[in-house]
Coordinates of C-alpha atoms in Angstrom, one line a residue:
M15 CA 81.2 108.6 81.2
M16 CA 82.2 105.1 80.2
K17 CA 82.7 104.4 84.0
N18 CA 79.0 104.6 84.5
I19 CA 78.1 101.7 82.1
S20 CA 81.2 99.6 82.9
T21 CA 79.6 98.3 85.8
K22 CA 77.2 96.0 83.7
Y23 CA 79.6 94.6 81.0
I24 CA 82.0 93.0 83.3
L25 CA 79.4 90.8 84.5
I26 CA 78.2 90.1 81.0
G27 CA 81.6 88.3 80.3
A28 CA 80.7 85.8 82.9
S29 CA 77.1 85.1 82.0
A30 CA 75.7 86.7 78.7
L31 CA 78.5 85.1 76.6
I32 CA 77.3 81.6 77.2
L33 CA 76.1 80.4 73.8
S34 CA 73.9 77.6 75.3
I35 CA 72.7 75.8 78.2
T36 CA 72.1 72.3 79.3
G37 CA 70.3 70.3 82.0
C38 CA 71.9 70.8 85.6
K39 CA 72.2 67.5 87.6
K40 CA 75.9 66.9 87.7
F41 CA 78.6 69.3 89.1
T42 CA 80.4 69.4 85.8
D43 CA 77.1 70.4 83.7
E44 CA 76.9 74.0 82.4
Y45 CA 74.3 76.2 84.4
N46 CA 72.9 79.3 83.3
P47 CA 71.2 80.9 86.1
A48 CA 69.7 83.7 83.9
N49 CA 68.3 81.1 81.4
R50 CA 69.6 83.1 78.5
T51 CA 70.9 82.0 75.1
A52 CA 72.7 84.1 72.6
E53 CA 69.9 83.6 70.1
G54 CA 67.3 85.2 72.5
Y55 CA 69.3 87.9 74.0
Y56 CA 71.8 89.6 71.6
D57 CA 69.1 89.8 68.7
K58 CA 67.3 92.4 70.9
F59 CA 69.0 95.8 71.2
S60 CA 69.4 95.8 74.9
G61 CA 71.3 92.4 74.9
F62 CA 73.3 93.6 71.8
E63 CA 74.2 96.7 73.7
D64 CA 75.3 94.6 76.7
L65 CA 77.6 92.4 74.1
S66 CA 78.9 95.7 72.6
K67 CA 80.1 96.9 76.2
S68 CA 81.9 93.7 76.7
N69 CA 84.5 94.7 74.2
Y70 CA 85.9 97.3 76.6
A71 CA 86.4 95.0 79.6
T72 CA 88.9 92.9 77.9
L73 CA 91.1 95.8 77.0
R74 CA 92.1 96.0 81.0
G75 CA 94.3 92.9 80.5
I76 CA 95.5 93.5 77.2
V77 CA 97.4 96.9 78.2
N78 CA 98.5 95.5 81.3
F79 CA 102.0 93.9 80.1
P80 CA 104.5 96.6 81.0
T81 CA 107.5 94.1 81.3
F82 CA 106.6 92.6 77.8
F83 CA 106.1 95.8 76.3
N84 CA 109.0 97.5 77.6
L85 CA 111.8 95.3 78.7
G86 CA 114.8 94.9 76.3
T87 CA 114.6 98.5 75.1
D88 CA 116.7 101.5 75.5
T89 CA 115.0 102.9 78.5
Y90 CA 114.0 100.1 80.7
S91 CA 115.7 97.0 82.3
T92 CA 115.1 94.7 85.1
A93 CA 115.0 96.0 88.8
N94 CA 117.8 93.6 89.7
I95 CA 121.1 94.4 87.8
N96 CA 122.4 91.0 87.4
D97 CA 118.8 89.5 86.3
N98 CA 118.7 86.7 83.6
N99 CA 115.4 87.9 82.1
G100 CA 115.0 86.8 78.6
E101 CA 112.8 89.6 77.5
N102 CA 115.6 92.0 78.5
L103 CA 118.7 90.1 77.5
Y104 CA 117.3 88.3 74.4
N105 CA 119.1 85.0 75.5
I106 CA 117.8 81.3 75.9
N107 CA 115.1 82.2 78.3
L108 CA 113.2 84.0 75.5
N109 CA 111.5 81.3 74.0
S110 CA 108.2 79.6 73.0
Q111 CA 107.4 78.9 76.4
N112 CA 107.4 82.7 77.5
G113 CA 104.3 83.0 79.5
S114 CA 103.6 86.6 78.8
A115 CA 103.6 85.9 75.1
G116 CA 101.1 83.2 75.3
S117 CA 98.8 85.2 77.7
L118 CA 98.9 88.3 75.4
Y119 CA 98.3 85.9 72.4
G120 CA 95.3 84.5 73.9
Q121 CA 94.0 87.6 75.4
L122 CA 93.9 89.4 72.0
Y123 CA 92.4 86.4 70.3
S124 CA 89.7 86.3 73.0
A125 CA 89.1 90.0 72.4
I126 CA 88.9 89.5 68.6
N127 CA 86.2 86.9 69.1
I128 CA 84.0 89.3 71.1
A129 CA 84.5 92.0 68.4
N130 CA 83.3 89.3 65.8
N131 CA 80.3 88.3 67.9
T132 CA 79.5 92.1 68.1
I133 CA 79.6 92.5 64.2
Y134 CA 77.8 89.3 63.6
W135 CA 74.8 90.0 66.1
A136 CA 74.4 93.4 64.6
T137 CA 72.9 91.8 61.6
Q138 CA 70.3 90.0 63.6
V139 CA 69.1 92.8 66.1
T140 CA 65.3 93.3 65.4
D141 CA 64.6 96.5 67.5
G142 CA 66.5 99.5 68.5
N143 CA 68.1 102.4 66.9
A144 CA 70.1 101.4 63.7
A145 CA 72.4 104.3 63.8
T146 CA 73.5 103.1 67.4
V147 CA 73.9 99.6 65.9
N148 CA 76.0 100.7 63.2
T149 CA 78.4 102.7 65.6
R150 CA 78.7 99.5 67.8
V151 CA 79.9 97.9 64.6
A152 CA 82.2 100.4 64.0
E153 CA 83.7 100.5 67.5
A154 CA 84.1 96.7 67.2
K155 CA 86.2 97.0 64.0
A156 CA 88.3 99.8 65.4
L157 CA 89.3 97.7 68.2
R158 CA 89.7 94.5 66.1
A159 CA 92.2 96.4 64.1
F160 CA 94.1 97.4 67.4
Y161 CA 94.3 93.9 68.5
Y162 CA 95.5 92.6 65.2
Y163 CA 98.0 95.5 64.9
Y164 CA 99.8 94.3 67.9
L165 CA 99.5 90.5 67.0
A166 CA 101.1 91.4 63.7
E167 CA 103.8 93.4 65.4
T168 CA 104.6 91.0 68.0
F169 CA 104.3 87.6 66.2
G170 CA 104.5 88.6 62.4
D171 CA 102.1 86.1 60.5
V172 CA 99.2 85.1 62.6
P173 CA 95.8 83.5 61.9
L174 CA 93.2 86.0 60.5
V175 CA 90.0 85.5 61.9
I176 CA 87.1 87.9 61.3
T177 CA 84.0 85.8 61.6
R178 CA 82.6 84.6 65.0
T179 CA 83.8 81.4 66.4
T180 CA 81.0 79.1 67.4
A181 CA 82.6 75.7 67.4
P182 CA 86.3 74.3 68.3
T183 CA 88.6 74.9 65.3
L184 CA 91.6 72.6 65.3
A185 CA 93.6 73.8 62.4
Y186 CA 94.5 77.4 61.8
T187 CA 97.3 78.7 59.4
R188 CA 99.4 81.6 59.7
T189 CA 98.1 84.5 57.4
P190 CA 100.9 86.7 56.0
E191 CA 101.7 89.9 57.9
K192 CA 100.9 91.8 54.8
D193 CA 97.4 90.6 54.6
I194 CA 97.0 91.2 58.2
Y195 CA 97.8 94.8 57.8
D196 CA 95.3 95.0 54.7
Q197 CA 92.4 93.9 57.0
V198 CA 93.5 96.4 59.8
I199 CA 93.3 99.3 57.3
K200 CA 90.1 98.1 55.9
D201 CA 88.6 97.9 59.2
L202 CA 89.8 101.2 60.5
N203 CA 88.8 103.2 57.1
E204 CA 85.2 101.5 57.6
A205 CA 85.2 102.7 61.3
I206 CA 86.4 106.2 60.5
A207 CA 83.4 106.4 58.1
V208 CA 81.0 105.8 60.9
L209 CA 82.5 106.7 64.2
P210 CA 81.4 109.8 65.9
A211 CA 83.8 112.6 66.8
T212 CA 82.8 112.4 70.5
T213 CA 80.7 110.3 72.7
P214 CA 78.7 110.9 75.9
D215 CA 80.2 107.4 77.2
F216 CA 83.9 108.6 77.7
G217 CA 86.0 105.7 77.0
R218 CA 84.4 104.4 73.8
A219 CA 86.4 104.3 70.8
T220 CA 85.7 107.4 68.5
K221 CA 86.6 108.5 65.1
G222 CA 89.8 110.2 66.8
F223 CA 90.8 106.7 68.1
A224 CA 90.6 105.0 64.6
Q225 CA 92.4 107.9 62.9
H226 CA 95.2 108.1 65.4
L227 CA 95.7 104.2 65.2
L228 CA 95.6 104.4 61.5
A229 CA 98.4 106.8 61.3
K230 CA 100.3 104.6 63.4
V231 CA 99.6 101.7 61.2
Y232 CA 100.3 103.5 57.9
L233 CA 103.7 104.8 59.6
T234 CA 104.7 101.4 60.8
R235 CA 103.7 99.8 57.4
G236 CA 105.9 102.5 55.6
Y237 CA 109.1 101.0 56.8
K238 CA 108.3 97.5 55.7
S239 CA 109.3 95.9 52.6
Y240 CA 105.9 95.3 51.4
G241 CA 104.8 98.7 52.6
G242 CA 104.3 101.8 50.6
G243 CA 107.3 103.7 51.9
N244 CA 106.6 107.6 51.4
A245 CA 102.9 107.1 50.2
D246 CA 102.4 105.4 53.7
F247 CA 104.4 108.0 55.5
T248 CA 102.3 110.9 53.7
Q249 CA 98.9 108.9 54.7
A250 CA 100.3 108.8 58.4
A251 CA 101.0 112.6 58.4
A252 CA 97.6 113.4 56.8
L253 CA 95.6 111.2 59.4
A254 CA 97.8 112.7 62.5
E255 CA 97.2 116.3 61.1
A256 CA 93.3 115.4 60.7
V257 CA 93.4 114.5 64.4
I258 CA 95.3 117.5 65.5
G259 CA 93.2 119.8 63.5
S260 CA 89.9 118.2 64.2
G261 CA 89.1 120.7 66.9
T262 CA 88.0 117.6 69.1
Y263 CA 91.3 117.4 71.2
A264 CA 93.7 119.9 72.5
L265 CA 96.9 119.6 74.7
K266 CA 96.4 120.2 78.2
T267 CA 98.0 123.6 79.4
K268 CA 100.3 121.9 81.8
F269 CA 101.6 118.5 81.4
S270 CA 101.4 117.7 85.1
D271 CA 97.6 118.2 84.9
L272 CA 97.2 115.0 83.1
F273 CA 98.3 112.8 86.1
D274 CA 97.8 115.1 89.0
P275 CA 94.5 113.6 91.0
T276 CA 93.8 117.0 92.6
V277 CA 93.3 118.6 89.2
P278 CA 89.2 118.2 88.7
N279 CA 88.5 115.7 85.9
Y280 CA 92.3 115.0 85.3
Q281 CA 91.7 111.8 83.5
S282 CA 88.6 113.1 81.3
N283 CA 90.0 115.5 79.4
N284 CA 90.3 116.4 75.8
E285 CA 93.7 115.6 75.2
V286 CA 92.7 112.0 75.9
I287 CA 91.8 110.2 72.7
F288 CA 91.5 106.8 74.2
S289 CA 91.8 105.3 77.7
V290 CA 91.0 102.1 79.5
Q291 CA 88.4 102.5 82.0
Y292 CA 88.3 101.4 85.6
S293 CA 85.9 101.9 88.5
T294 CA 85.9 102.9 92.2
N295 CA 83.5 100.3 92.9
V296 CA 85.4 97.2 93.9
L297 CA 82.7 94.8 92.8
F298 CA 83.1 96.2 89.1
N299 CA 86.8 97.0 89.1
G300 CA 88.0 93.3 88.2
G301 CA 91.6 92.8 89.5
G302 CA 92.1 96.6 89.6
N303 CA 94.8 98.6 87.8
T304 CA 98.4 97.9 88.5
L305 CA 99.7 100.8 86.9
Q306 CA 100.9 102.4 90.1
Q307 CA 102.9 99.5 91.0
W308 CA 105.3 99.8 88.1
F309 CA 108.5 101.9 87.7
L310 CA 109.3 101.8 91.4
W311 CA 112.0 100.4 93.5
D312 CA 111.0 98.0 96.5
V313 CA 111.0 100.5 99.5
Q314 CA 110.1 97.7 101.9
N315 CA 113.7 96.6 102.0
A316 CA 114.3 99.9 104.0
A317 CA 113.3 99.9 107.5
L318 CA 112.3 103.5 107.6
L319 CA 110.0 103.1 104.6
G320 CA 108.7 99.5 105.3
R321 CA 105.4 98.5 103.6
S322 CA 104.4 102.2 103.1
V323 CA 100.8 103.0 102.1
F324 CA 102.1 106.2 100.4
Y325 CA 104.8 104.6 98.5
G326 CA 102.7 101.3 97.9
K327 CA 103.6 97.9 96.7
T328 CA 105.9 97.8 93.8
N329 CA 105.8 95.1 91.0
N330 CA 109.7 95.3 91.4
A331 CA 110.0 93.8 87.7
I332 CA 110.8 96.7 85.4
A333 CA 113.1 99.7 86.2
P334 CA 114.0 102.9 84.0
V335 CA 117.9 102.8 83.1
P336 CA 119.9 105.6 83.9
Y337 CA 120.0 106.8 80.3
F338 CA 116.4 107.5 80.7
F339 CA 117.0 110.1 83.4
S340 CA 119.6 111.5 81.5
L341 CA 117.2 112.5 78.7
F342 CA 115.7 115.6 80.6
N343 CA 116.9 119.1 80.7
K344 CA 116.0 119.2 84.6
N345 CA 116.2 122.7 84.7
S346 CA 113.6 123.8 82.1
D347 CA 111.7 120.7 81.5
S348 CA 108.7 120.4 83.9
R349 CA 107.9 116.9 82.9
Y350 CA 110.9 115.6 85.0
Q351 CA 109.3 116.8 88.2
A352 CA 105.8 115.8 87.1
T353 CA 107.1 112.1 86.4
V354 CA 109.1 111.6 89.5
Y355 CA 109.9 112.5 93.1
D356 CA 113.3 114.0 93.6
A357 CA 113.2 112.9 97.4
V358 CA 111.8 109.9 99.2
L359 CA 110.5 110.8 102.9
A360 CA 110.7 108.5 105.8
Q361 CA 107.5 106.7 106.7
V362 CA 108.5 105.1 109.8
A363 CA 110.5 107.0 112.9
G364 CA 113.9 105.5 113.6
S365 CA 117.6 105.6 112.8
F366 CA 119.8 104.9 109.8
N367 CA 123.5 104.8 109.8
G368 CA 123.5 106.3 113.3
K369 CA 121.4 109.3 112.3
T370 CA 117.5 109.8 113.7
Y371 CA 114.7 110.4 111.4
A372 CA 111.0 111.4 112.0
V373 CA 108.3 110.5 109.8
G374 CA 108.3 113.0 106.9
D375 CA 112.1 113.6 107.0
T376 CA 113.9 113.2 103.7
L377 CA 115.7 109.9 103.9
I378 CA 116.9 110.0 100.3
Y379 CA 117.6 112.6 97.8
Y380 CA 118.4 112.6 94.0
P381 CA 120.0 115.9 93.1
I382 CA 120.1 117.2 89.5
V383 CA 123.6 118.4 89.9
P384 CA 125.7 115.6 91.5
F385 CA 127.0 116.0 94.9
T386 CA 130.4 115.9 95.8
A387 CA 131.7 113.6 98.5
A388 CA 132.2 116.5 100.6
Q389 CA 128.5 117.9 100.0
K390 CA 127.2 114.6 100.8
A391 CA 129.0 114.4 104.1
L392 CA 127.1 117.5 105.3
R393 CA 123.8 116.0 104.8
K394 CA 121.9 113.7 107.2
Y395 CA 120.0 112.2 104.4
I396 CA 121.6 109.7 101.7
V397 CA 122.3 111.4 98.6
I398 CA 122.4 109.3 95.3
N399 CA 123.8 110.9 92.2
P400 CA 122.4 110.2 88.7
D401 CA 125.6 107.9 88.2
E402 CA 124.5 105.8 91.0
Y403 CA 121.2 104.9 90.2
R404 CA 122.4 101.2 89.6
T405 CA 123.3 100.8 93.4
S406 CA 121.1 100.6 96.5
P407 CA 122.1 101.7 100.2
F408 CA 119.6 99.0 101.4
L409 CA 120.0 95.9 99.2
N410 CA 122.8 94.7 96.9
G411 CA 122.3 94.2 93.5
V412 CA 119.0 96.3 92.8
R413 CA 118.5 99.6 91.2
N414 CA 117.7 102.7 93.4
Y415 CA 116.4 105.6 91.5
P416 CA 113.8 108.6 91.6
Q417 CA 110.5 106.9 92.5
F418 CA 107.6 107.4 89.8
K419 CA 104.9 109.6 90.7
K420 CA 103.2 110.1 87.3
F421 CA 100.9 106.9 87.9
R422 CA 100.0 107.5 91.6
D423 CA 96.7 106.3 92.1
P424 CA 94.4 108.4 94.7
F425 CA 92.0 105.2 94.9
V426 CA 94.7 102.8 96.6
S427 CA 94.8 103.1 100.3
G428 CA 97.0 100.3 101.4
Y429 CA 99.9 98.1 100.6
V430 CA 98.1 95.8 98.2
D431 CA 98.4 94.1 94.9
N432 CA 96.5 95.8 91.9
G433 CA 93.7 97.9 93.4
G434 CA 94.1 100.7 91.3
A435 CA 91.1 102.4 89.7
R436 CA 92.7 105.3 87.7
D437 CA 92.5 104.9 83.9
T438 CA 95.3 104.0 81.7
Y439 CA 95.8 106.4 78.8
V440 CA 96.3 104.2 75.5
F441 CA 96.3 107.2 73.0
R442 CA 96.6 110.9 73.7
L443 CA 97.1 113.9 71.6
A444 CA 100.7 114.6 72.6
E445 CA 101.5 111.2 70.7
T446 CA 99.6 112.3 67.6
Y447 CA 102.2 115.4 67.4
L448 CA 105.1 112.8 67.6
L449 CA 103.6 110.6 65.1
A450 CA 103.1 113.5 62.7
A451 CA 106.8 114.6 63.5
E452 CA 108.0 111.0 62.8
A453 CA 106.2 110.9 59.3
Y454 CA 107.8 114.2 58.2
V455 CA 111.3 113.2 59.3
K456 CA 110.7 110.3 56.8
L457 CA 109.3 112.6 54.2
N458 CA 112.4 115.0 54.8
N459 CA 110.1 117.8 55.7
Q460 CA 112.2 119.1 58.7
A461 CA 110.2 122.3 59.0
K462 CA 107.0 120.4 59.8
A463 CA 108.8 117.8 61.9
L464 CA 110.3 120.7 63.9
T465 CA 107.0 122.5 64.3
Y466 CA 105.2 119.4 65.8
M467 CA 108.1 118.5 68.0
N468 CA 108.4 122.1 69.6
V469 CA 104.8 122.3 70.4
L470 CA 105.2 119.6 72.8
R471 CA 108.5 121.2 73.9
T472 CA 106.8 124.4 74.4
R473 CA 104.1 122.8 76.6
A474 CA 106.5 121.1 78.5
A475 CA 108.6 124.0 79.6
K476 CA 108.6 125.4 83.0
T477 CA 106.8 128.8 83.5
G478 CA 108.8 131.8 83.6
T479 CA 112.5 132.9 83.1
N480 CA 115.7 130.9 84.0
P481 CA 117.1 133.1 86.6
V482 CA 120.7 131.9 85.9
T483 CA 120.2 132.4 82.0
G484 CA 117.7 135.2 82.0
V485 CA 116.1 133.3 79.0
L486 CA 112.5 132.2 79.0
Y487 CA 112.1 128.4 79.9
A488 CA 110.1 128.0 76.8
T489 CA 112.8 129.4 74.7
E490 CA 115.4 127.1 76.1
M491 CA 113.2 124.2 75.4
Q492 CA 112.9 124.7 71.8
Y493 CA 114.6 122.1 69.7
A494 CA 116.9 123.6 67.2
G495 CA 118.6 121.0 65.5
T496 CA 117.9 118.4 63.0
V497 CA 115.1 116.3 63.9
T498 CA 115.9 112.6 63.8
L499 CA 114.4 109.4 64.6
D500 CA 116.6 109.1 67.5
A501 CA 115.3 112.7 68.7
I502 CA 111.7 111.6 68.3
L503 CA 112.4 108.5 70.3
E504 CA 114.0 110.7 73.1
E505 CA 111.0 113.0 73.0
R506 CA 108.7 109.9 73.4
A507 CA 110.5 108.8 76.3
R508 CA 110.3 112.3 78.1
E509 CA 106.7 112.8 77.2
L510 CA 105.1 109.2 77.0
V511 CA 107.2 107.0 79.6
G512 CA 105.1 104.3 81.0
E513 CA 102.4 105.0 78.6
E514 CA 103.8 104.0 75.4
F515 CA 104.6 100.4 74.6
R516 CA 108.3 101.2 74.0
W517 CA 109.6 97.9 72.3
Y518 CA 106.9 98.3 69.4
E519 CA 108.0 102.0 68.9
L520 CA 111.6 100.9 68.4
K521 CA 111.0 97.9 66.3
R522 CA 109.0 100.1 63.7
M523 CA 111.8 102.5 63.0
Y524 CA 114.5 102.1 60.4
E525 CA 117.0 104.9 59.2
S526 CA 117.1 103.2 55.9
V527 CA 113.8 101.1 55.2
G528 CA 114.7 97.4 55.1
N529 CA 118.2 97.8 56.3
L530 CA 118.4 95.9 59.6
S531 CA 121.5 97.6 60.8
T532 CA 119.5 100.9 61.1
N533 CA 116.7 99.4 63.0
K534 CA 116.1 101.1 66.3
L535 CA 115.1 97.9 68.4
L536 CA 118.3 96.0 67.1
T537 CA 120.7 98.8 67.8
R538 CA 119.5 101.3 70.5
P539 CA 119.0 98.8 73.5
I540 CA 122.4 97.5 73.3
L541 CA 123.7 101.1 73.5
Y542 CA 121.8 102.2 76.5
N543 CA 120.6 99.2 78.3
D544 CA 123.4 98.4 80.7
E545 CA 122.5 94.9 81.4
L546 CA 122.1 93.9 77.7
K547 CA 125.2 95.7 76.7
A548 CA 127.2 93.7 79.2
A549 CA 125.5 90.5 78.3
E550 CA 126.2 91.2 74.6
A551 CA 129.9 91.7 75.3
G552 CA 131.0 94.3 72.5
R553 CA 128.3 93.5 70.0
T554 CA 126.6 96.5 68.4
I555 CA 123.7 94.9 66.9
L556 CA 121.0 92.3 68.1
D557 CA 120.0 89.2 65.9
A558 CA 117.2 90.1 63.4
K559 CA 115.2 87.4 64.8
F560 CA 114.2 89.3 67.7
L561 CA 112.1 91.6 65.7
L562 CA 109.4 89.1 66.3
R563 CA 108.7 87.1 69.6
P564 CA 108.3 83.4 69.3
I565 CA 104.9 82.0 68.8
P566 CA 103.6 80.3 72.0
Q567 CA 104.4 76.7 71.9
R568 CA 101.0 75.9 73.3
E569 CA 99.3 77.3 70.2
I570 CA 101.6 75.3 67.9
D571 CA 101.0 71.9 70.0
L572 CA 97.2 72.4 69.8
N573 CA 97.1 73.2 66.3
R574 CA 96.5 70.2 63.9
G575 CA 97.7 71.6 60.8
S576 CA 101.0 73.2 59.8
F577 CA 101.7 76.2 62.1
P578 CA 105.6 76.9 62.0
Q579 CA 107.5 78.6 64.6
N580 CA 109.1 82.0 63.9
P581 CA 112.6 81.5 62.6
G582 CA 115.4 81.2 65.1
Y583 CA 113.2 80.2 68.1

């Protein structure tokens, strides 16, 4: 497993990536305790292998931007209902000083430089297995494509750097987005030709990773003015079907088994195409995974919950909007109960509203069918109906909604920041089915789109027969209408909540290619994100400039050449 080799490459980033050493008599002088240089280390197979592993450590920071990737969309908002967050409201606070954008920009280019170094040093290795070296190059190209895809989608035109950086460069220029896509496609096709279908080091990039990513790249480019339209959608469908039909991957029988820590090897299974790895050894886990801290309301404000070990410490920065919870057929769809808890249990004995609670008693209940006032009055516990998720009995101005259990981390044993050691799914086969369905929607092939959609809905169905209707849950879950882009987005929310980078999925989609009034990022959030809807005061579409984020001002200031800001910022 990749976990077993990750303990070494984290240290490599702190030592072996030093390109040169100097004498050490002053405190400010560089000191290389291992006395290694790139020229005497990376040209040997063992050193090159360490360099190739360092490509994976950087992914931990890159995938950990939940607010940046999800705020300002149709399914997520801020935890505070009166927040003035620029990423969520698209106001003046979304500007070139935005810290998240600057951090993502820098981390992506740092990761690209490691990939470029790997590709260069592969040409210098003097020993070892040539086939393995070629595979490591293919991994680096696939990862470089991943980074450039998100750079281009976030910022548009960006510098294209495909050779290693060994000295300061003071003047970069912005390469047209179209050319970035050409390089991404080139890298991925070259990677696909070399990468193996499987790897004994679970967590490395494989052929399936590159094919899945290339399907998404073609799908995204197909909507663009410079894209290939139906030709790109056809390529996307073919690549997605190649992954689905490869025999390498298969959907888990039960959706919940992907997230239930009591299931053996629940993270290392053949539905997972690619995941970012963490370690249970705190010495090699970096800052730890924060995923278990997101999509939760802050329980410490309730005395009977407090700083609970079980409910953990939330980041309290992002929350699913009420619309998200309305998307589930909660009677038939098993994904709802696999994603959230329908009750919150007291963690501290005491009283609330004149009623006494023991540890383990239900303190809050979130019914599927709303309770009447009379029904609420009969319960000791607090009942919060679906139309009350924007209010809290404990703290004014914040949301209170079903707590997420999808990302519970069995390796977190206290009320701590970060600390998680479970892996983060980046791509899994369920998304591949949805990429295929989306491509066929654009190709006007409803039969195939419906087939791929319903594979997931069949898996998602509860077991058995609905006692009220006498109909199999699997039958009730079959999608029977016209598959639209909105239907795809709704299914993505049910299946991939917290996993997908929602902002990018919305941004990609146009009902009519090039017609801004049909772009999903510009139209859906303003319908379903309550805070954004209120802030926009009756508008039905966002300004087109928000299809890109502003270039970090720091990058512009450091550049000595012409490096224009994105329009409107």
